[in-house]
Amino acid sequence: MRKSIIIGNWKMHKTTSETIEFLKQVDDVCTNLELEAGVAVPYVNLAVAKQYAKNLIVVAQNCHYEDFGAFTGEISVDMLQDLKITHVIIGHSERREMFNETNETVNLKAKKLLAKGMVPVICCGETLYQYENNETQKVVENQIEKAFQGITLEDAKTVIIAYEPIWAIGTGKTATAEIAQKVCAIIRNKIANLYDNVVANTIRIQYGGSVKPDNIKELLSQPDIDGALVGGASLEPQTFLGLVK
Ligand code: PGA
């Protein structure tokens, strides 16, 4: 049985004081959840978030694939691990579109994280144009195949995949539970083809894109959806609690 996981993706929101305030209000209430829950905070707030989050998982929003070096502005996996960070989002569509993230760098980052015993949350998803041209399956399968290249069967089981149709991110347009389920099933099937049924049945697949307290239940009740990656609705304590409770 796969345990669902909900991650709030804060993107470039919340100062350190706001992060502390949020966690003071939210973390204590998040005991005995039926699922795992976490918040992906901006880099500068990771250390302080680790101090205040006892129940929530503190997630990083990106990392570099090299161990160290002349990469101004970048953060290594060792730096994250030293802060006891365990989960890192990679390949978010905003990073692919605005910061030159590619299938190749996603793969390098995933392999680096797995080599250090960490959990990559690998994002995939099609644009509106691709969706309207019935290219979703092709695009998503290609992203998954490239992301998992060279990853062993044992490591693959520990990865979290987030399916986020780009046309549903921050637009208020959620994919219907039916569409989200269909694509998550395609992804699971692709994992079965790349590995085997055990890996496919173990790996967790989140849906992301305008998830809110009033639609999360239906989305998470789908057989192939094991959680959510939530942007906008994860920023307010009450709405966040509405998602995880
Ligand atoms: P949204 O963002 O929930 O605001 O649509 C989701 C995401 O980008 O992870």
PDB file of C-alpha atoms and ligand atoms in Angstrom:
ATOM      1  CA  MET A   1       0.000   0.000   0.000  1.00  0.00           C
ATOM      2  CA  ARG A   2       1.494   3.317  -1.054  1.00  0.00           C
ATOM      3  CA  LYS A   3       1.378   6.122   1.482  1.00  0.00           C
ATOM      4  CA  SER A   4       0.180   9.394  -0.019  1.00  0.00           C
ATOM      5  CA  ILE A   5       2.404  12.447   0.212  1.00  0.00           C
ATOM      6  CA  ILE A   6       1.359  16.075  -0.069  1.00  0.00           C
ATOM      7  CA  ILE A   7       4.044  18.696  -0.588  1.00  0.00           C
ATOM      8  CA  GLY A   8       3.413  22.422  -0.509  1.00  0.00           C
ATOM      9  CA  ASN A   9       5.632  24.056  -3.117  1.00  0.00           C
ATOM     10  CA  TRP A  10       6.127  27.595  -1.893  1.00  0.00           C
ATOM     11  CA  LYS A  11       8.188  28.684  -4.905  1.00  0.00           C
ATOM     12  CA  MET A  12       9.570  32.218  -4.270  1.00  0.00           C
ATOM     13  CA  HIS A  13       7.215  32.979  -1.383  1.00  0.00           C
ATOM     14  CA  LYS A  14       7.727  33.653   2.326  1.00  0.00           C
ATOM     15  CA  THR A  15      10.538  35.318   4.206  1.00  0.00           C
ATOM     16  CA  THR A  16      12.269  33.568   7.086  1.00  0.00           C
ATOM     17  CA  SER A  17       9.949  35.219   9.637  1.00  0.00           C
ATOM     18  CA  GLU A  18       6.903  34.208   7.597  1.00  0.00           C
ATOM     19  CA  THR A  19       8.219  30.658   7.371  1.00  0.00           C
ATOM     20  CA  ILE A  20       8.607  30.472  11.163  1.00  0.00           C
ATOM     21  CA  GLU A  21       5.134  31.935  11.656  1.00  0.00           C
ATOM     22  CA  PHE A  22       3.581  29.383   9.273  1.00  0.00           C
ATOM     23  CA  LEU A  23       5.323  26.435  10.904  1.00  0.00           C
ATOM     24  CA  LYS A  24       4.400  27.589  14.404  1.00  0.00           C
ATOM     25  CA  GLN A  25       0.760  27.538  13.372  1.00  0.00           C
ATOM     26  CA  VAL A  26       0.817  24.398  11.276  1.00  0.00           C
ATOM     27  CA  ASP A  27       3.461  21.881  12.311  1.00  0.00           C
ATOM     28  CA  ASP A  28       2.053  20.940  15.738  1.00  0.00           C
ATOM     29  CA  VAL A  29      -1.361  20.267  14.225  1.00  0.00           C
ATOM     30  CA  CYS A  30       0.142  17.843  11.733  1.00  0.00           C
ATOM     31  CA  THR A  31       0.549  14.879  14.079  1.00  0.00           C
ATOM     32  CA  ASN A  32      -1.089  11.547  13.314  1.00  0.00           C
ATOM     33  CA  LEU A  33      -1.767  12.388   9.687  1.00  0.00           C
ATOM     34  CA  GLU A  34      -2.808   9.504   7.479  1.00  0.00           C
ATOM     35  CA  LEU A  35      -0.319  10.696   4.908  1.00  0.00           C
ATOM     36  CA  GLU A  36       3.100  12.306   4.695  1.00  0.00           C
ATOM     37  CA  ALA A  37       3.158  16.065   4.359  1.00  0.00           C
ATOM     38  CA  GLY A  38       5.862  18.599   3.682  1.00  0.00           C
ATOM     39  CA  VAL A  39       6.710  22.098   2.563  1.00  0.00           C
ATOM     40  CA  ALA A  40       9.249  23.020  -0.109  1.00  0.00           C
ATOM     41  CA  VAL A  41      10.637  26.319   1.130  1.00  0.00           C
ATOM     42  CA  PRO A  42      13.115  28.728  -0.508  1.00  0.00           C
ATOM     43  CA  TYR A  43      16.771  27.875   0.133  1.00  0.00           C
ATOM     44  CA  VAL A  44      17.369  30.601   2.689  1.00  0.00           C
ATOM     45  CA  ASN A  45      14.602  29.182   4.880  1.00  0.00           C
ATOM     46  CA  LEU A  46      15.614  25.515   4.822  1.00  0.00           C
ATOM     47  CA  ALA A  47      17.716  25.595   7.998  1.00  0.00           C
ATOM     48  CA  VAL A  48      15.169  27.475  10.059  1.00  0.00           C
ATOM     49  CA  ALA A  49      12.325  25.352   8.693  1.00  0.00           C
ATOM     50  CA  LYS A  50      14.166  22.240   9.877  1.00  0.00           C
ATOM     51  CA  GLN A  51      14.242  23.705  13.386  1.00  0.00           C
ATOM     52  CA  TYR A  52      10.510  24.353  13.468  1.00  0.00           C
ATOM     53  CA  ALA A  53       9.197  21.379  11.488  1.00  0.00           C
ATOM     54  CA  LYS A  54       8.919  18.289  13.629  1.00  0.00           C
ATOM     55  CA  ASN A  55       6.076  16.617  11.740  1.00  0.00           C
ATOM     56  CA  LEU A  56       6.342  18.133   8.290  1.00  0.00           C
ATOM     57  CA  ILE A  57       9.057  17.140   5.832  1.00  0.00           C
ATOM     58  CA  VAL A  58      11.182  20.100   4.765  1.00  0.00           C
ATOM     59  CA  VAL A  59      11.756  19.853   1.026  1.00  0.00           C
ATOM     60  CA  ALA A  60      14.240  21.754  -1.176  1.00  0.00           C
ATOM     61  CA  GLN A  61      13.100  23.206  -4.500  1.00  0.00           C
ATOM     62  CA  ASN A  62      16.225  22.436  -6.525  1.00  0.00           C
ATOM     63  CA  CYS A  63      19.867  21.335  -6.301  1.00  0.00           C
ATOM     64  CA  HIS A  64      22.939  21.135  -8.505  1.00  0.00           C
ATOM     65  CA  TYR A  65      24.243  17.824  -9.839  1.00  0.00           C
ATOM     66  CA  GLU A  66      27.930  18.598  -9.243  1.00  0.00           C
ATOM     67  CA  ASP A  67      29.400  18.043  -5.773  1.00  0.00           C
ATOM     68  CA  PHE A  68      31.016  21.485  -5.587  1.00  0.00           C
ATOM     69  CA  GLY A  69      32.709  24.066  -7.767  1.00  0.00           C
ATOM     70  CA  ALA A  70      32.433  27.393  -9.500  1.00  0.00           C
ATOM     71  CA  PHE A  71      28.635  27.481  -9.883  1.00  0.00           C
ATOM     72  CA  THR A  72      27.629  30.874  -8.529  1.00  0.00           C
ATOM     73  CA  GLY A  73      24.194  30.823  -6.967  1.00  0.00           C
ATOM     74  CA  GLU A  74      23.871  27.048  -6.901  1.00  0.00           C
ATOM     75  CA  ILE A  75      23.433  24.649  -3.971  1.00  0.00           C
ATOM     76  CA  SER A  76      24.935  21.153  -3.756  1.00  0.00           C
ATOM     77  CA  VAL A  77      23.294  17.993  -2.523  1.00  0.00           C
ATOM     78  CA  ASP A  78      25.880  17.757   0.292  1.00  0.00           C
ATOM     79  CA  MET A  79      24.851  21.216   1.502  1.00  0.00           C
ATOM     80  CA  LEU A  80      21.223  20.070   1.646  1.00  0.00           C
ATOM     81  CA  GLN A  81      22.115  16.793   3.296  1.00  0.00           C
ATOM     82  CA  ASP A  82      24.153  18.616   5.938  1.00  0.00           C
ATOM     83  CA  LEU A  83      20.925  20.449   6.850  1.00  0.00           C
ATOM     84  CA  LYS A  84      19.209  17.033   7.110  1.00  0.00           C
ATOM     85  CA  ILE A  85      17.079  17.700   4.052  1.00  0.00           C
ATOM     86  CA  THR A  86      15.821  14.420   2.593  1.00  0.00           C
ATOM     87  CA  HIS A  87      13.565  15.417  -0.343  1.00  0.00           C
ATOM     88  CA  VAL A  88      14.319  17.676  -3.315  1.00  0.00           C
ATOM     89  CA  ILE A  89      12.000  18.784  -6.129  1.00  0.00           C
ATOM     90  CA  ILE A  90      13.711  18.606  -9.508  1.00  0.00           C
ATOM     91  CA  GLY A  91      12.561  19.430 -13.016  1.00  0.00           C
ATOM     92  CA  HIS A  92       9.652  21.659 -12.046  1.00  0.00           C
ATOM     93  CA  SER A  93       8.182  23.162 -15.220  1.00  0.00           C
ATOM     94  CA  GLU A  94       9.047  26.673 -14.036  1.00  0.00           C
ATOM     95  CA  ARG A  95      12.692  25.641 -13.799  1.00  0.00           C
ATOM     96  CA  ARG A  96      12.494  23.908 -17.164  1.00  0.00           C
ATOM     97  CA  GLU A  97      10.901  26.954 -18.812  1.00  0.00           C
ATOM     98  CA  MET A  98      12.758  29.802 -17.100  1.00  0.00           C
ATOM     99  CA  PHE A  99      16.040  28.359 -15.849  1.00  0.00           C
ATOM    100  CA  ASN A 100      17.132  25.960 -18.580  1.00  0.00           C
ATOM    101  CA  GLU A 101      16.403  22.753 -16.707  1.00  0.00           C
ATOM    102  CA  THR A 102      16.444  19.885 -19.222  1.00  0.00           C
ATOM    103  CA  ASN A 103      15.664  16.183 -19.171  1.00  0.00           C
ATOM    104  CA  GLU A 104      19.426  15.635 -19.026  1.00  0.00           C
ATOM    105  CA  THR A 105      20.037  17.828 -15.965  1.00  0.00           C
ATOM    106  CA  VAL A 106      16.989  16.329 -14.260  1.00  0.00           C
ATOM    107  CA  ASN A 107      18.536  12.899 -14.785  1.00  0.00           C
ATOM    108  CA  LEU A 108      21.927  14.027 -13.437  1.00  0.00           C
ATOM    109  CA  LYS A 109      20.282  15.584 -10.373  1.00  0.00           C
ATOM    110  CA  ALA A 110      18.139  12.497  -9.749  1.00  0.00           C
ATOM    111  CA  LYS A 111      21.187  10.232  -9.894  1.00  0.00           C
ATOM    112  CA  LYS A 112      23.171  12.502  -7.570  1.00  0.00           C
ATOM    113  CA  LEU A 113      20.349  12.632  -5.025  1.00  0.00           C
ATOM    114  CA  LEU A 114      19.838   8.866  -5.111  1.00  0.00           C
ATOM    115  CA  ALA A 115      23.581   8.251  -4.722  1.00  0.00           C
ATOM    116  CA  LYS A 116      23.378  10.273  -1.494  1.00  0.00           C
ATOM    117  CA  GLY A 117      20.324   8.366  -0.276  1.00  0.00           C
ATOM    118  CA  MET A 118      17.906  11.227  -0.840  1.00  0.00           C
ATOM    119  CA  VAL A 119      14.476  11.353  -2.462  1.00  0.00           C
ATOM    120  CA  PRO A 120      14.083  13.180  -5.778  1.00  0.00           C
ATOM    121  CA  VAL A 121      10.606  14.516  -6.511  1.00  0.00           C
ATOM    122  CA  ILE A 122      10.767  14.454 -10.299  1.00  0.00           C
ATOM    123  CA  CYS A 123       8.267  16.736 -12.046  1.00  0.00           C
ATOM    124  CA  CYS A 124       6.906  16.109 -15.502  1.00  0.00           C
ATOM    125  CA  GLY A 125       4.013  17.461 -17.518  1.00  0.00           C
ATOM    126  CA  GLU A 126       2.950  18.822 -20.878  1.00  0.00           C
ATOM    127  CA  THR A 127       2.269  22.351 -22.111  1.00  0.00           C
ATOM    128  CA  LEU A 128      -1.183  23.511 -23.185  1.00  0.00           C
ATOM    129  CA  TYR A 129      -0.129  23.271 -26.833  1.00  0.00           C
ATOM    130  CA  GLN A 130       1.021  19.678 -26.354  1.00  0.00           C
ATOM    131  CA  TYR A 131      -2.148  18.845 -24.438  1.00  0.00           C
ATOM    132  CA  GLU A 132      -4.362  20.267 -27.164  1.00  0.00           C
ATOM    133  CA  ASN A 133      -2.396  18.363 -29.798  1.00  0.00           C
ATOM    134  CA  ASN A 134      -2.784  15.051 -27.988  1.00  0.00           C
ATOM    135  CA  GLU A 135       0.928  14.829 -27.268  1.00  0.00           C
ATOM    136  CA  THR A 136       0.608  14.341 -23.509  1.00  0.00           C
ATOM    137  CA  GLN A 137       1.495  10.668 -23.497  1.00  0.00           C
ATOM    138  CA  LYS A 138       4.470  11.078 -25.803  1.00  0.00           C
ATOM    139  CA  VAL A 139       5.858  14.070 -23.885  1.00  0.00           C
ATOM    140  CA  VAL A 140       5.417  12.615 -20.416  1.00  0.00           C
ATOM    141  CA  GLU A 141       6.767   9.174 -21.360  1.00  0.00           C
ATOM    142  CA  ASN A 142       9.823  10.812 -22.867  1.00  0.00           C
ATOM    143  CA  GLN A 143      10.404  12.931 -19.748  1.00  0.00           C
ATOM    144  CA  ILE A 144      10.116   9.844 -17.541  1.00  0.00           C
ATOM    145  CA  GLU A 145      12.358   7.707 -19.716  1.00  0.00           C
ATOM    146  CA  LYS A 146      15.078  10.371 -19.776  1.00  0.00           C
ATOM    147  CA  ALA A 147      14.775  11.159 -16.062  1.00  0.00           C
ATOM    148  CA  PHE A 148      15.218   7.500 -15.078  1.00  0.00           C
ATOM    149  CA  GLN A 149      18.098   6.680 -17.416  1.00  0.00           C
ATOM    150  CA  GLY A 150      20.810   4.806 -15.501  1.00  0.00           C
ATOM    151  CA  ILE A 151      18.773   4.609 -12.293  1.00  0.00           C
ATOM    152  CA  THR A 152      18.742   1.162 -10.727  1.00  0.00           C
ATOM    153  CA  LEU A 153      15.583  -0.754  -9.956  1.00  0.00           C
ATOM    154  CA  GLU A 154      16.116  -0.443  -6.194  1.00  0.00           C
ATOM    155  CA  ASP A 155      16.682   3.314  -6.409  1.00  0.00           C
ATOM    156  CA  ALA A 156      13.732   3.833  -8.755  1.00  0.00           C
ATOM    157  CA  LYS A 157      11.314   2.551  -6.094  1.00  0.00           C
ATOM    158  CA  THR A 158      12.226   5.432  -3.787  1.00  0.00           C
ATOM    159  CA  VAL A 159      11.609   8.215  -6.315  1.00  0.00           C
ATOM    160  CA  ILE A 160       8.483  10.371  -6.188  1.00  0.00           C
ATOM    161  CA  ILE A 161       7.058  11.538  -9.514  1.00  0.00           C
ATOM    162  CA  ALA A 162       4.896  14.656  -9.734  1.00  0.00           C
ATOM    163  CA  TYR A 163       2.682  14.904 -12.804  1.00  0.00           C
ATOM    164  CA  GLU A 164       1.923  18.574 -13.334  1.00  0.00           C
ATOM    165  CA  PRO A 165       0.231  19.619 -16.580  1.00  0.00           C
ATOM    166  CA  ILE A 166       1.669  23.079 -17.213  1.00  0.00           C
ATOM    167  CA  TRP A 167      -1.723  24.413 -18.305  1.00  0.00           C
ATOM    168  CA  ALA A 168      -3.067  23.658 -14.829  1.00  0.00           C
ATOM    169  CA  ILE A 169      -0.287  25.309 -12.786  1.00  0.00           C
ATOM    170  CA  GLY A 170      -1.326  28.544 -11.131  1.00  0.00           C
ATOM    171  CA  THR A 171      -4.159  28.954 -13.622  1.00  0.00           C
ATOM    172  CA  GLY A 172      -7.023  27.762 -11.450  1.00  0.00           C
ATOM    173  CA  LYS A 173      -7.684  25.140 -14.146  1.00  0.00           C
ATOM    174  CA  THR A 174      -7.281  21.775 -12.477  1.00  0.00           C
ATOM    175  CA  ALA A 175      -7.078  18.720 -14.665  1.00  0.00           C
ATOM    176  CA  THR A 176     -10.208  16.725 -13.947  1.00  0.00           C
ATOM    177  CA  ALA A 177      -9.602  13.760 -11.678  1.00  0.00           C
ATOM    178  CA  GLU A 178     -10.237  11.605 -14.737  1.00  0.00           C
ATOM    179  CA  ILE A 179      -7.525  13.274 -16.835  1.00  0.00           C
ATOM    180  CA  ALA A 180      -5.061  13.323 -13.943  1.00  0.00           C
ATOM    181  CA  GLN A 181      -5.712   9.639 -13.244  1.00  0.00           C
ATOM    182  CA  LYS A 182      -5.315   8.729 -16.899  1.00  0.00           C
ATOM    183  CA  VAL A 183      -1.890  10.358 -17.175  1.00  0.00           C
ATOM    184  CA  CYS A 184      -0.694   9.030 -13.810  1.00  0.00           C
ATOM    185  CA  ALA A 185      -1.654   5.536 -15.014  1.00  0.00           C
ATOM    186  CA  ILE A 186       0.331   6.135 -18.214  1.00  0.00           C
ATOM    187  CA  ILE A 187       3.326   7.113 -16.074  1.00  0.00           C
ATOM    188  CA  ARG A 188       2.968   4.031 -13.873  1.00  0.00           C
ATOM    189  CA  ASN A 189       2.740   1.885 -16.951  1.00  0.00           C
ATOM    190  CA  LYS A 190       5.881   3.482 -18.347  1.00  0.00           C
ATOM    191  CA  ILE A 191       7.704   2.691 -15.089  1.00  0.00           C
ATOM    192  CA  ALA A 192       6.505  -0.917 -15.381  1.00  0.00           C
ATOM    193  CA  ASN A 193       7.981  -1.039 -18.896  1.00  0.00           C
ATOM    194  CA  LEU A 194      11.275   0.511 -17.820  1.00  0.00           C
ATOM    195  CA  TYR A 195      11.556  -1.659 -14.689  1.00  0.00           C
ATOM    196  CA  ASP A 196       8.867  -4.098 -13.565  1.00  0.00           C
ATOM    197  CA  ASN A 197       5.475  -4.239 -11.865  1.00  0.00           C
ATOM    198  CA  VAL A 198       6.972  -4.189  -8.387  1.00  0.00           C
ATOM    199  CA  VAL A 199       8.676  -0.853  -9.020  1.00  0.00           C
ATOM    200  CA  ALA A 200       5.566   0.479 -10.762  1.00  0.00           C
ATOM    201  CA  ASN A 201       3.372  -0.496  -7.817  1.00  0.00           C
ATOM    202  CA  THR A 202       5.799   0.936  -5.267  1.00  0.00           C
ATOM    203  CA  ILE A 203       6.645   4.302  -6.786  1.00  0.00           C
ATOM    204  CA  ARG A 204       4.504   7.239  -5.701  1.00  0.00           C
ATOM    205  CA  ILE A 205       2.971   9.579  -8.254  1.00  0.00           C
ATOM    206  CA  GLN A 206       1.633  12.953  -7.190  1.00  0.00           C
ATOM    207  CA  TYR A 207      -0.653  15.197  -9.173  1.00  0.00           C
ATOM    208  CA  GLY A 208      -0.019  18.952  -9.205  1.00  0.00           C
ATOM    209  CA  GLY A 209      -1.783  21.930 -10.777  1.00  0.00           C
ATOM    210  CA  SER A 210      -4.353  24.097  -8.976  1.00  0.00           C
ATOM    211  CA  VAL A 211      -4.961  21.539  -6.232  1.00  0.00           C
ATOM    212  CA  LYS A 212      -7.133  23.014  -3.462  1.00  0.00           C
ATOM    213  CA  PRO A 213      -8.889  21.753  -0.334  1.00  0.00           C
ATOM    214  CA  ASP A 214     -12.109  21.318  -2.304  1.00  0.00           C
ATOM    215  CA  ASN A 215     -10.706  19.153  -5.102  1.00  0.00           C
ATOM    216  CA  ILE A 216      -7.909  17.238  -3.372  1.00  0.00           C
ATOM    217  CA  LYS A 217     -10.112  14.457  -2.073  1.00  0.00           C
ATOM    218  CA  GLU A 218     -11.395  13.448  -5.470  1.00  0.00           C
ATOM    219  CA  LEU A 219      -7.911  13.619  -6.983  1.00  0.00           C
ATOM    220  CA  LEU A 220      -6.356  11.517  -4.218  1.00  0.00           C
ATOM    221  CA  SER A 221      -9.102   8.912  -4.411  1.00  0.00           C
ATOM    222  CA  GLN A 222      -7.899   7.953  -7.898  1.00  0.00           C
ATOM    223  CA  PRO A 223      -6.063   4.623  -7.953  1.00  0.00           C
ATOM    224  CA  ASP A 224      -2.839   5.958  -9.478  1.00  0.00           C
ATOM    225  CA  ILE A 225      -2.615   9.297  -7.656  1.00  0.00           C
ATOM    226  CA  ASP A 226      -0.592   9.069  -4.453  1.00  0.00           C
ATOM    227  CA  GLY A 227      -0.543  12.653  -3.317  1.00  0.00           C
ATOM    228  CA  ALA A 228      -0.246  16.203  -4.517  1.00  0.00           C
ATOM    229  CA  LEU A 229       2.292  18.917  -5.184  1.00  0.00           C
ATOM    230  CA  VAL A 230       0.513  22.130  -4.294  1.00  0.00           C
ATOM    231  CA  GLY A 231       1.594  25.690  -5.028  1.00  0.00           C
ATOM    232  CA  GLY A 232      -0.806  28.556  -4.287  1.00  0.00           C
ATOM    233  CA  ALA A 233      -3.074  26.687  -1.870  1.00  0.00           C
ATOM    234  CA  SER A 234      -0.151  25.641   0.340  1.00  0.00           C
ATOM    235  CA  LEU A 235       0.785  29.174   1.398  1.00  0.00           C
ATOM    236  CA  GLU A 236      -1.953  29.897   3.935  1.00  0.00           C
ATOM    237  CA  PRO A 237      -1.933  27.848   7.162  1.00  0.00           C
ATOM    238  CA  GLN A 238      -5.662  27.125   7.106  1.00  0.00           C
ATOM    239  CA  THR A 239      -5.727  26.096   3.452  1.00  0.00           C
ATOM    240  CA  PHE A 240      -2.630  23.953   3.921  1.00  0.00           C
ATOM    241  CA  LEU A 241      -4.327  22.214   6.828  1.00  0.00           C
ATOM    242  CA  GLY A 242      -7.425  21.829   4.688  1.00  0.00           C
ATOM    243  CA  LEU A 243      -5.281  19.905   2.218  1.00  0.00           C
ATOM    244  CA  VAL A 244      -3.556  17.536   4.607  1.00  0.00           C
ATOM    245  CA  LYS A 245      -6.337  16.861   7.070  1.00  0.00           C
TER     246      LYS A 245
HETATM  247  P1  PGA B   1      -0.380  25.514  -8.181  1.00  0.00           P
HETATM  248  O1  PGA B   1       1.155  25.101  -8.414  1.00  0.00           O
HETATM  249  O2  PGA B   1      -0.923  24.574  -7.138  1.00  0.00           O
HETATM  250  O3  PGA B   1      -0.332  26.944  -7.708  1.00  0.00           O
HETATM  251  O4  PGA B   1      -1.080  25.360  -9.486  1.00  0.00           O
HETATM  252  C1  PGA B   1       1.544  23.750  -8.446  1.00  0.00           C
HETATM  253  C2  PGA B   1       3.025  23.632  -8.687  1.00  0.00           C
HETATM  254  O5  PGA B   1       3.580  24.400  -9.488  1.00  0.00           O
HETATM  255  O6  PGA B   1       3.693  22.770  -8.078  1.00  0.00           O
END
